[in-house]
mmCIF file of C-alpha atoms and ligand atoms in Angstrom:
data_model
loop_
_atom_site.group_PDB
_atom_site.id
_atom_site.type_symbol
_atom_site.label_atom_id
_atom_site.label_comp_id
_atom_site.label_asym_id
_atom_site.label_seq_id
_atom_site.Cartn_x
_atom_site.Cartn_y
_atom_site.Cartn_z
ATOM 1 C CA MET A 1 -20.362 -19.179 1.243
ATOM 2 C CA ALA A 2 -23.276 -17.777 -0.714
ATOM 3 C CA ASP A 3 -26.067 -15.572 0.562
ATOM 4 C CA THR A 4 -28.669 -17.675 2.370
ATOM 5 C CA GLU A 5 -31.561 -15.639 0.959
ATOM 6 C CA ASN A 6 -30.881 -16.251 -2.721
ATOM 7 C CA SER A 7 -27.849 -18.597 -2.884
ATOM 8 C CA LYS A 8 -25.929 -16.117 -5.032
ATOM 9 C CA SER A 9 -22.371 -15.084 -4.177
ATOM 10 C CA ARG A 10 -22.095 -11.823 -2.332
ATOM 11 C CA VAL A 11 -20.026 -9.358 -4.317
ATOM 12 C CA LEU A 12 -17.919 -6.441 -3.082
ATOM 13 C CA ILE A 13 -16.992 -3.825 -5.651
ATOM 14 C CA ILE A 14 -14.022 -1.561 -5.014
ATOM 15 C CA GLY A 15 -14.079 1.485 -7.310
ATOM 16 C CA GLY A 16 -17.851 1.298 -7.794
ATOM 17 C CA THR A 17 -18.042 5.058 -8.254
ATOM 18 C CA GLY A 18 -15.771 4.844 -11.299
ATOM 19 C CA ARG A 19 -16.682 4.591 -14.958
ATOM 20 C CA LEU A 20 -16.425 0.800 -15.248
ATOM 21 C CA GLY A 21 -17.054 0.072 -11.550
ATOM 22 C CA GLN A 22 -20.571 1.550 -11.616
ATOM 23 C CA ARG A 23 -21.407 -0.881 -14.424
ATOM 24 C CA PHE A 24 -20.208 -3.780 -12.267
ATOM 25 C CA VAL A 25 -22.546 -2.620 -9.508
ATOM 26 C CA ARG A 26 -25.521 -2.522 -11.889
ATOM 27 C CA ALA A 27 -24.635 -5.857 -13.549
ATOM 28 C CA SER A 28 -24.186 -7.553 -10.178
ATOM 29 C CA LEU A 29 -27.587 -6.296 -8.987
ATOM 30 C CA ALA A 30 -29.173 -7.298 -12.309
ATOM 31 C CA CYS A 31 -27.929 -10.855 -11.720
ATOM 32 C CA SER A 32 -29.413 -10.772 -8.177
ATOM 33 C CA HIS A 33 -26.085 -10.937 -6.364
ATOM 34 C CA PRO A 34 -26.121 -9.299 -2.937
ATOM 35 C CA THR A 35 -23.951 -6.350 -3.894
ATOM 36 C CA TYR A 36 -21.688 -4.287 -1.652
ATOM 37 C CA VAL A 37 -19.962 -1.079 -2.727
ATOM 38 C CA LEU A 38 -16.926 0.267 -0.878
ATOM 39 C CA PHE A 39 -16.766 4.028 -1.279
ATOM 40 C CA ARG A 40 -14.140 6.446 -0.068
ATOM 41 C CA PRO A 41 -15.019 9.147 2.516
ATOM 42 C CA GLN A 42 -14.122 11.902 0.019
ATOM 43 C CA ALA A 43 -17.115 10.884 -2.138
ATOM 44 C CA ALA A 44 -19.138 12.963 0.352
ATOM 45 C CA ASN A 45 -17.775 16.114 -1.299
ATOM 46 C CA ASP A 46 -18.739 15.109 -4.817
ATOM 47 C CA LEU A 47 -22.432 15.496 -5.562
ATOM 48 C CA ALA A 48 -22.323 13.329 -8.711
ATOM 49 C CA LYS A 49 -20.793 10.475 -6.686
ATOM 50 C CA VAL A 50 -23.300 10.906 -3.874
ATOM 51 C CA ASP A 51 -26.139 10.761 -6.442
ATOM 52 C CA LEU A 52 -24.612 7.611 -7.883
ATOM 53 C CA LEU A 53 -24.252 5.968 -4.464
ATOM 54 C CA ILE A 54 -27.861 6.799 -3.632
ATOM 55 C CA SER A 55 -28.994 5.281 -6.927
ATOM 56 C CA PHE A 56 -27.091 2.085 -5.995
ATOM 57 C CA LYS A 57 -28.784 2.065 -2.601
ATOM 58 C CA LYS A 58 -32.222 2.468 -4.180
ATOM 59 C CA ALA A 59 -31.418 -0.449 -6.493
ATOM 60 C CA GLY A 60 -30.615 -2.644 -3.484
ATOM 61 C CA ALA A 61 -26.847 -2.328 -3.003
ATOM 62 C CA HIS A 62 -25.212 -2.164 0.429
ATOM 63 C CA LEU A 63 -22.936 0.851 0.793
ATOM 64 C CA LEU A 64 -19.793 0.524 2.897
ATOM 65 C CA GLN A 65 -17.629 3.532 3.638
ATOM 66 C CA GLY A 66 -13.967 2.549 3.795
ATOM 67 C CA SER A 67 -10.502 2.936 2.466
ATOM 68 C CA LEU A 68 -7.633 0.746 1.391
ATOM 69 C CA ASP A 69 -5.594 2.519 4.072
ATOM 70 C CA ASP A 70 -7.950 1.307 6.802
ATOM 71 C CA HIS A 71 -7.011 -2.372 7.072
ATOM 72 C CA GLU A 72 -9.494 -3.217 9.825
ATOM 73 C CA SER A 73 -12.492 -1.756 7.971
ATOM 74 C CA LEU A 74 -11.385 -3.529 4.823
ATOM 75 C CA VAL A 75 -11.171 -6.920 6.545
ATOM 76 C CA ALA A 76 -14.603 -6.308 8.118
ATOM 77 C CA ALA A 77 -16.069 -5.502 4.677
ATOM 78 C CA LEU A 78 -14.457 -8.565 3.104
ATOM 79 C CA LYS A 79 -15.863 -10.865 5.763
ATOM 80 C CA GLN A 80 -19.377 -9.974 4.557
ATOM 81 C CA VAL A 81 -18.804 -11.152 0.971
ATOM 82 C CA ASP A 82 -17.558 -14.032 -1.196
ATOM 83 C CA VAL A 83 -16.204 -12.267 -4.290
ATOM 84 C CA VAL A 84 -14.215 -9.052 -4.744
ATOM 85 C CA ILE A 85 -14.094 -7.076 -7.979
ATOM 86 C CA SER A 86 -11.714 -4.150 -8.119
ATOM 87 C CA ALA A 87 -12.224 -1.445 -10.752
ATOM 88 C CA MET A 88 -9.590 0.940 -9.446
ATOM 89 C CA ALA A 89 -7.669 2.900 -12.030
ATOM 90 C CA GLY A 90 -4.077 4.003 -11.980
ATOM 91 C CA THR A 91 -2.632 7.238 -13.260
ATOM 92 C CA MET A 92 0.907 8.251 -14.029
ATOM 93 C CA VAL A 93 1.087 10.258 -10.836
ATOM 94 C CA ARG A 94 -0.870 8.022 -8.456
ATOM 95 C CA ASN A 95 -0.012 4.319 -8.423
ATOM 96 C CA ASP A 96 -3.514 3.287 -7.367
ATOM 97 C CA ILE A 97 -3.243 -0.086 -9.109
ATOM 98 C CA LEU A 98 -0.478 -1.026 -6.656
ATOM 99 C CA GLN A 99 -2.745 0.019 -3.775
ATOM 100 C CA GLN A 100 -4.520 -3.259 -4.490
ATOM 101 C CA LEU A 101 -1.645 -4.990 -2.678
ATOM 102 C CA LYS A 102 -3.224 -3.610 0.518
ATOM 103 C CA LEU A 103 -6.513 -5.125 -0.565
ATOM 104 C CA LEU A 104 -4.745 -8.436 -1.163
ATOM 105 C CA GLU A 105 -3.289 -8.356 2.364
ATOM 106 C CA ALA A 106 -6.803 -7.844 3.756
ATOM 107 C CA ILE A 107 -8.163 -10.675 1.550
ATOM 108 C CA LYS A 108 -5.453 -12.983 2.928
ATOM 109 C CA GLU A 109 -6.367 -12.052 6.494
ATOM 110 C CA ALA A 110 -10.133 -12.358 5.951
ATOM 111 C CA GLY A 111 -9.523 -15.824 4.502
ATOM 112 C CA ASN A 112 -13.056 -16.268 3.084
ATOM 113 C CA ILE A 113 -12.817 -14.778 -0.414
ATOM 114 C CA LYS A 114 -13.468 -17.393 -3.064
ATOM 115 C CA ARG A 115 -12.629 -15.208 -6.071
ATOM 116 C CA PHE A 116 -10.686 -11.963 -6.553
ATOM 117 C CA LEU A 117 -10.871 -10.031 -9.799
ATOM 118 C CA PRO A 118 -8.181 -7.341 -9.661
ATOM 119 C CA SER A 119 -8.511 -4.242 -11.791
ATOM 120 C CA GLU A 120 -7.481 -5.319 -15.290
ATOM 121 C CA PHE A 121 -10.056 -4.850 -18.083
ATOM 122 C CA GLY A 122 -7.680 -3.837 -20.845
ATOM 123 C CA VAL A 123 -5.029 -5.688 -22.830
ATOM 124 C CA ASP A 124 -3.059 -8.538 -21.279
ATOM 125 C CA PRO A 125 -0.149 -6.927 -19.370
ATOM 126 C CA ASP A 126 1.809 -10.202 -19.493
ATOM 127 C CA ARG A 127 1.707 -10.094 -23.285
ATOM 128 C CA LEU A 128 3.026 -6.529 -23.448
ATOM 129 C CA VAL A 129 6.263 -7.222 -21.581
ATOM 130 C CA ASN A 130 8.412 -6.214 -24.551
ATOM 131 C CA SER A 131 6.206 -3.330 -25.579
ATOM 132 C CA ILE A 132 7.672 -0.172 -27.023
ATOM 133 C CA GLU A 133 8.979 2.586 -24.783
ATOM 134 C CA PRO A 134 7.805 4.310 -22.740
ATOM 135 C CA GLU A 135 5.874 1.423 -21.213
ATOM 136 C CA ASN A 136 2.702 2.436 -19.397
ATOM 137 C CA PRO A 137 3.441 2.075 -15.638
ATOM 138 C CA VAL A 138 -0.145 0.851 -15.165
ATOM 139 C CA MET A 139 0.807 -2.305 -17.133
ATOM 140 C CA ILE A 140 3.883 -2.827 -14.951
ATOM 141 C CA ASP A 141 1.767 -2.424 -11.811
ATOM 142 C CA LYS A 142 -0.956 -4.782 -13.076
ATOM 143 C CA ARG A 143 1.722 -7.447 -13.603
ATOM 144 C CA LYS A 144 3.032 -6.904 -10.049
ATOM 145 C CA VAL A 145 -0.479 -7.321 -8.641
ATOM 146 C CA ARG A 146 -0.980 -10.543 -10.650
ATOM 147 C CA ARG A 147 2.251 -12.061 -9.336
ATOM 148 C CA ALA A 148 1.345 -11.151 -5.735
ATOM 149 C CA ILE A 149 -2.118 -12.743 -6.083
ATOM 150 C CA GLU A 150 -0.640 -15.918 -7.530
ATOM 151 C CA ALA A 151 2.018 -16.099 -4.786
ATOM 152 C CA ALA A 152 -0.705 -15.675 -2.140
ATOM 153 C CA LYS A 153 -2.742 -18.497 -3.771
ATOM 154 C CA VAL A 154 -5.899 -16.393 -3.694
ATOM 155 C CA PRO A 155 -8.362 -17.708 -6.349
ATOM 156 C CA TYR A 156 -8.492 -15.161 -9.168
ATOM 157 C CA THR A 157 -9.856 -14.328 -12.605
ATOM 158 C CA TYR A 158 -8.178 -11.795 -14.891
ATOM 159 C CA ILE A 159 -10.538 -10.171 -17.407
ATOM 160 C CA MET A 160 -9.052 -8.765 -20.618
ATOM 161 C CA ALA A 161 -11.687 -6.393 -21.971
ATOM 162 C CA ASN A 162 -9.678 -4.927 -24.860
ATOM 163 C CA CYS A 163 -10.848 -1.482 -26.067
ATOM 164 C CA PHE A 164 -13.680 0.246 -24.185
ATOM 165 C CA ALA A 165 -16.308 1.281 -26.748
ATOM 166 C CA GLY A 166 -17.050 4.659 -25.162
ATOM 167 C CA ILE A 167 -13.439 5.720 -25.371
ATOM 168 C CA PHE A 168 -12.324 3.984 -28.556
ATOM 169 C CA LEU A 169 -15.465 3.890 -30.737
ATOM 170 C CA GLY A 170 -16.498 7.339 -29.532
ATOM 171 C CA GLY A 171 -13.259 8.705 -30.933
ATOM 172 C CA MET A 172 -13.075 6.249 -33.875
ATOM 173 C CA GLY A 173 -9.757 5.159 -32.399
ATOM 174 C CA GLN A 174 -8.295 8.669 -32.393
ATOM 175 C CA PHE A 175 -6.844 10.204 -29.255
ATOM 176 C CA GLY A 176 -7.388 13.797 -28.187
ATOM 177 C CA GLN A 177 -10.367 14.178 -30.580
ATOM 178 C CA GLY A 178 -13.126 13.805 -27.998
ATOM 179 C CA PHE A 179 -15.533 10.914 -27.522
ATOM 180 C CA ILE A 180 -18.201 11.676 -30.119
ATOM 181 C CA PRO A 181 -17.330 10.601 -33.666
ATOM 182 C CA SER A 182 -16.777 13.425 -36.109
ATOM 183 C CA THR A 183 -19.131 13.704 -39.086
ATOM 184 C CA GLU A 184 -16.437 15.532 -41.038
ATOM 185 C CA ARG A 185 -12.969 14.000 -40.754
ATOM 186 C CA VAL A 186 -10.848 11.217 -39.333
ATOM 187 C CA SER A 187 -7.151 10.509 -38.966
ATOM 188 C CA LEU A 188 -6.234 6.929 -39.877
ATOM 189 C CA TYR A 189 -3.461 4.820 -38.383
ATOM 190 C CA GLY A 190 -1.485 3.835 -41.494
ATOM 191 C CA ASP A 191 -3.631 1.711 -43.833
ATOM 192 C CA ALA A 192 -6.154 1.340 -40.954
ATOM 193 C CA LYS A 193 -6.355 -2.425 -41.595
ATOM 194 C CA THR A 194 -5.042 -3.732 -38.241
ATOM 195 C CA LYS A 195 -7.771 -5.664 -36.431
ATOM 196 C CA VAL A 196 -8.861 -4.204 -33.072
ATOM 197 C CA ILE A 197 -11.407 -5.477 -30.481
ATOM 198 C CA TRP A 198 -14.103 -2.972 -29.411
ATOM 199 C CA VAL A 199 -16.341 -3.813 -26.423
ATOM 200 C CA ASP A 200 -19.300 -1.977 -24.888
ATOM 201 C CA GLU A 201 -18.526 -1.292 -21.211
ATOM 202 C CA ASP A 202 -21.938 -2.670 -20.141
ATOM 203 C CA ASP A 203 -21.085 -5.928 -21.924
ATOM 204 C CA ILE A 204 -17.729 -6.055 -20.089
ATOM 205 C CA ALA A 205 -19.689 -5.883 -16.842
ATOM 206 C CA SER A 206 -22.179 -8.558 -17.945
ATOM 207 C CA TYR A 207 -19.404 -10.990 -18.890
ATOM 208 C CA THR A 208 -17.435 -10.227 -15.722
ATOM 209 C CA ILE A 209 -20.372 -10.942 -13.417
ATOM 210 C CA ARG A 210 -20.999 -14.278 -15.131
ATOM 211 C CA ALA A 211 -17.345 -15.239 -14.661
ATOM 212 C CA ILE A 212 -17.201 -14.683 -10.892
ATOM 213 C CA ASP A 213 -18.898 -17.958 -9.908
ATOM 214 C CA ASP A 214 -17.833 -20.025 -12.877
ATOM 215 C CA PRO A 215 -15.391 -22.852 -12.026
ATOM 216 C CA ARG A 216 -14.114 -22.702 -15.629
ATOM 217 C CA THR A 217 -12.687 -19.234 -15.002
ATOM 218 C CA GLU A 218 -11.005 -19.906 -11.662
ATOM 219 C CA ASN A 219 -7.310 -19.004 -11.844
ATOM 220 C CA ARG A 220 -7.737 -18.224 -15.536
ATOM 221 C CA LYS A 221 -7.420 -15.321 -17.929
ATOM 222 C CA VAL A 222 -10.696 -14.480 -19.671
ATOM 223 C CA HIS A 223 -10.446 -12.519 -22.929
ATOM 224 C CA ILE A 224 -13.509 -10.645 -24.205
ATOM 225 C CA ARG A 225 -13.483 -11.023 -27.988
ATOM 226 C CA PRO A 226 -17.032 -10.621 -29.367
ATOM 227 C CA PRO A 227 -16.488 -12.015 -32.881
ATOM 228 C CA ALA A 228 -18.487 -9.339 -34.747
ATOM 229 C CA ASN A 229 -16.564 -6.587 -32.947
ATOM 230 C CA ILE A 230 -13.114 -7.549 -34.232
ATOM 231 C CA LEU A 231 -12.782 -4.802 -36.811
ATOM 232 C CA SER A 232 -10.059 -2.556 -38.155
ATOM 233 C CA GLN A 233 -10.241 1.204 -37.697
ATOM 234 C CA GLY A 234 -10.978 1.409 -41.451
ATOM 235 C CA GLU A 235 -13.971 -0.931 -41.082
ATOM 236 C CA VAL A 236 -15.289 1.111 -38.141
ATOM 237 C CA VAL A 237 -15.019 4.300 -40.224
ATOM 238 C CA GLU A 238 -16.922 2.610 -43.084
ATOM 239 C CA ILE A 239 -19.735 1.644 -40.701
ATOM 240 C CA TRP A 240 -19.901 5.213 -39.396
ATOM 241 C CA GLU A 241 -19.917 6.649 -42.928
ATOM 242 C CA LYS A 242 -22.839 4.369 -43.789
ATOM 243 C CA ILE A 243 -24.724 5.547 -40.695
ATOM 244 C CA ILE A 244 -24.221 9.259 -41.421
ATOM 245 C CA GLY A 245 -24.685 8.794 -45.164
ATOM 246 C CA HIS A 246 -21.529 10.454 -46.476
ATOM 247 C CA PRO A 247 -17.754 9.871 -46.581
ATOM 248 C CA LEU A 248 -15.350 11.516 -44.129
ATOM 249 C CA GLU A 249 -12.302 13.511 -45.111
ATOM 250 C CA LYS A 250 -9.368 11.203 -44.306
ATOM 251 C CA THR A 251 -5.731 11.740 -43.469
ATOM 252 C CA GLN A 252 -3.249 8.930 -42.844
ATOM 253 C CA ILE A 253 -0.354 8.832 -40.436
ATOM 254 C CA SER A 254 2.423 6.264 -40.821
ATOM 255 C CA GLY A 255 3.578 4.298 -37.780
ATOM 256 C CA GLU A 256 6.928 6.072 -37.893
ATOM 257 C CA ASP A 257 5.318 9.528 -37.933
ATOM 258 C CA TRP A 258 2.893 8.490 -35.182
ATOM 259 C CA LEU A 259 5.797 7.517 -32.911
ATOM 260 C CA LYS A 260 7.540 10.828 -33.647
ATOM 261 C CA THR A 261 4.586 12.657 -32.050
ATOM 262 C CA ILE A 262 5.896 11.367 -28.699
ATOM 263 C CA GLU A 263 8.728 13.924 -28.783
ATOM 264 C CA GLY A 264 8.381 16.694 -26.211
ATOM 265 C CA LYS A 265 5.125 15.407 -24.748
ATOM 266 C CA PRO A 266 4.547 14.828 -21.010
ATOM 267 C CA LEU A 267 5.163 11.193 -19.986
ATOM 268 C CA GLU A 268 1.439 10.454 -19.532
ATOM 269 C CA ILE A 269 0.729 11.483 -23.137
ATOM 270 C CA GLN A 270 3.811 9.554 -24.352
ATOM 271 C CA THR A 271 2.441 6.334 -22.875
ATOM 272 C CA ILE A 272 -0.942 6.927 -24.536
ATOM 273 C CA ILE A 273 0.769 7.403 -27.899
ATOM 274 C CA SER A 274 2.893 4.265 -27.470
ATOM 275 C CA HIS A 275 -0.175 2.252 -26.351
ATOM 276 C CA ALA A 276 -2.114 3.455 -29.414
ATOM 277 C CA TYR A 277 0.818 2.255 -31.544
ATOM 278 C CA GLU A 278 0.601 -1.183 -29.931
ATOM 279 C CA ILE A 279 -3.150 -1.357 -30.587
ATOM 280 C CA PHE A 280 -3.519 0.222 -34.044
ATOM 281 C CA TYR A 281 -0.215 -0.609 -35.755
ATOM 282 C CA GLU A 282 1.011 -3.750 -33.963
ATOM 283 C CA GLY A 283 -2.468 -5.165 -33.293
ATOM 284 C CA CYS A 284 -1.812 -6.122 -29.656
ATOM 285 C CA THR A 285 -5.492 -6.966 -29.002
ATOM 286 C CA THR A 286 -5.662 -9.501 -31.861
ATOM 287 C CA ASN A 287 -2.139 -10.610 -32.838
ATOM 288 C CA PHE A 288 -2.122 -13.747 -30.681
ATOM 289 C CA GLU A 289 -4.146 -16.908 -30.255
ATOM 290 C CA ILE A 290 -5.859 -17.373 -26.903
ATOM 291 C CA GLY A 291 -3.930 -20.059 -24.983
ATOM 292 C CA ALA A 292 -5.359 -23.499 -24.188
ATOM 293 C CA ASP A 293 -5.489 -22.573 -20.488
ATOM 294 C CA GLU A 294 -7.315 -19.287 -21.166
ATOM 295 C CA LYS A 295 -10.986 -18.594 -21.937
ATOM 296 C CA GLU A 296 -13.008 -16.348 -24.238
ATOM 297 C CA ALA A 297 -16.098 -14.731 -22.740
ATOM 298 C CA SER A 298 -18.508 -14.749 -25.688
ATOM 299 C CA GLN A 299 -17.893 -18.498 -26.087
ATOM 300 C CA LEU A 300 -18.556 -19.094 -22.390
ATOM 301 C CA TYR A 301 -21.664 -16.924 -21.992
ATOM 302 C CA HIS A 302 -23.968 -17.116 -24.998
ATOM 303 C CA ASP A 303 -26.794 -15.485 -23.037
ATOM 304 C CA VAL A 304 -24.987 -12.131 -23.178
ATOM 305 C CA LYS A 305 -26.262 -10.490 -26.371
ATOM 306 C CA TYR A 306 -23.349 -8.189 -26.916
ATOM 307 C CA THR A 307 -23.647 -4.780 -28.557
ATOM 308 C CA SER A 308 -22.336 -4.622 -32.099
ATOM 309 C CA VAL A 309 -20.090 -1.788 -33.244
ATOM 310 C CA GLU A 310 -22.840 -0.640 -35.615
ATOM 311 C CA SER A 311 -25.541 -0.428 -32.970
ATOM 312 C CA TYR A 312 -23.109 1.316 -30.602
ATOM 313 C CA LEU A 313 -22.194 3.916 -33.247
ATOM 314 C CA LYS A 314 -25.885 4.530 -33.978
ATOM 315 C CA LEU A 315 -26.154 5.949 -30.449
ATOM 316 C CA TYR A 316 -24.270 9.006 -31.693
ATOM 317 C CA VAL A 317 -26.808 10.072 -34.357
HETATM 318 N N1 NAP B 1 -9.546 -1.213 -22.033
HETATM 319 C C1 NAP B 1 -9.804 0.065 -22.019
HETATM 320 O O1 NAP B 1 -10.117 0.690 -23.037
HETATM 321 C C2 NAP B 1 -9.741 0.793 -20.708
HETATM 322 C C3 NAP B 1 -10.048 2.136 -20.653
HETATM 323 C C4 NAP B 1 -10.045 2.773 -19.421
HETATM 324 C C5 NAP B 1 -9.717 2.058 -18.263
HETATM 325 N N2 NAP B 1 -9.391 0.739 -18.352
HETATM 326 C C6 NAP B 1 -9.084 -0.039 -17.119
HETATM 327 O O2 NAP B 1 -10.311 -0.271 -16.433
HETATM 328 C C7 NAP B 1 -10.096 -0.186 -15.008
HETATM 329 C C8 NAP B 1 -11.079 0.841 -14.406
HETATM 330 O O3 NAP B 1 -10.880 2.082 -15.056
HETATM 331 P P1 NAP B 1 -11.984 3.250 -15.022
HETATM 332 O O4 NAP B 1 -11.654 4.153 -16.178
HETATM 333 O O5 NAP B 1 -13.338 2.703 -14.872
HETATM 334 O O6 NAP B 1 -11.555 3.989 -13.674
HETATM 335 P P2 NAP B 1 -12.129 5.345 -13.018
HETATM 336 O O7 NAP B 1 -13.365 5.807 -13.704
HETATM 337 O O8 NAP B 1 -10.985 6.288 -12.889
HETATM 338 O O9 NAP B 1 -12.554 4.849 -11.550
HETATM 339 C C9 NAP B 1 -11.604 4.416 -10.671
HETATM 340 C C10 NAP B 1 -12.310 4.023 -9.377
HETATM 341 O O10 NAP B 1 -11.299 3.575 -8.446
HETATM 342 C C11 NAP B 1 -11.482 4.238 -7.219
HETATM 343 N N3 NAP B 1 -10.176 4.398 -6.586
HETATM 344 C C12 NAP B 1 -9.068 4.948 -7.132
HETATM 345 N N4 NAP B 1 -8.064 4.925 -6.225
HETATM 346 C C13 NAP B 1 -8.565 4.353 -5.114
HETATM 347 C C14 NAP B 1 -8.032 4.049 -3.838
HETATM 348 N N5 NAP B 1 -6.760 4.327 -3.545
HETATM 349 N N6 NAP B 1 -8.842 3.453 -2.935
HETATM 350 C C15 NAP B 1 -10.125 3.157 -3.248
HETATM 351 N N7 NAP B 1 -10.686 3.409 -4.439
HETATM 352 C C16 NAP B 1 -9.914 4.009 -5.346
HETATM 353 C C17 NAP B 1 -12.106 5.575 -7.560
HETATM 354 O O11 NAP B 1 -12.754 6.053 -6.402
HETATM 355 P P3 NAP B 1 -13.286 7.569 -6.285
HETATM 356 O O12 NAP B 1 -14.573 7.578 -7.063
HETATM 357 O O13 NAP B 1 -13.465 7.732 -4.826
HETATM 358 O O14 NAP B 1 -12.220 8.429 -6.863
HETATM 359 C C18 NAP B 1 -13.066 5.174 -8.680
HETATM 360 O O15 NAP B 1 -14.266 4.676 -8.139
HETATM 361 C C19 NAP B 1 -8.614 0.147 -14.816
HETATM 362 O O16 NAP B 1 -7.880 -1.034 -14.597
HETATM 363 C C20 NAP B 1 -8.212 0.751 -16.156
HETATM 364 O O17 NAP B 1 -6.819 0.574 -16.440
HETATM 365 C C21 NAP B 1 -9.414 0.089 -19.539
#
């Protein structure tokens, strides 16, 4: 059932105080969806989160205090909306992605949710089943959540957003080098020719909000592959060098040597290194064709004028 005032689906965002979640809140409001944000009680102790919540309120969002551990409050929140987007993030130590199974139980009980978008927004966890060790537990948990949603027959959309621009372009693909591109040097993954997909987080939110009411995306995977943003690390570095007007000092690391850097690192860092190998050496964001039963966002939603890698990188000068 849509909102009677403006006939747009009512959207509940879980994780709206997070990095991607806050963009979903803004994109949902920008598309005139009645927008609800579930925030945890502990946000009250974090001034930056309180400021953010107040900014949502001023922009017209409805704020709902709640928790995944409070089933009754969750069901009550769900009964007010049509669509649920979760932007929860998992860590090695806290399996928050699996907490979404509690959300799924509440969705089943509420019985009125016409689309659930679980927290995905990366690479396709079903395509990384045989990935190199150690596998990121977040991928394992995302697969478990998918299977539970499908078994419950709750209508879903899984969004594959590939590489977040702020994290990946900011560091020119490097890890542990900060999120502002260096004007002096860069470390390249091998020949740096493997194609990678880079997507502005605001564009991820714009595509996601368009998908929530679209019958073409019901029970489908949606990949975000803006054609002009399918570039190798080497091509990204060239664009950056053109912007800053001089070449960077470059070092290369072979795939074998990259994997050796795993030795002796804490598990969380190991999984980051192995995931970088999958992206920058194996090409896990681009080394497959999108299936006939899957969709690609930039082909579905031409009205989203996505941000090119070049214009994103220009933000840093
Ligand atoms: N493709 C990429 O490059 C890429 C990069 C990063 C992340 N991702 C994916 O994008 C998604 C969102 O990540 P993010 O970086 O935006 O996350 P984030 O900034 O860490 O935000 C996570 C949000 O989830 C909320 N949350 C966590 N545990 C919760 C719980 N138990 N109950 C209720 N809320 C909870 C947090 O609430 P509080 O504010 O109260 O803590 C926060 O609002 C994840 O699936 C992540 O794997 C993809």
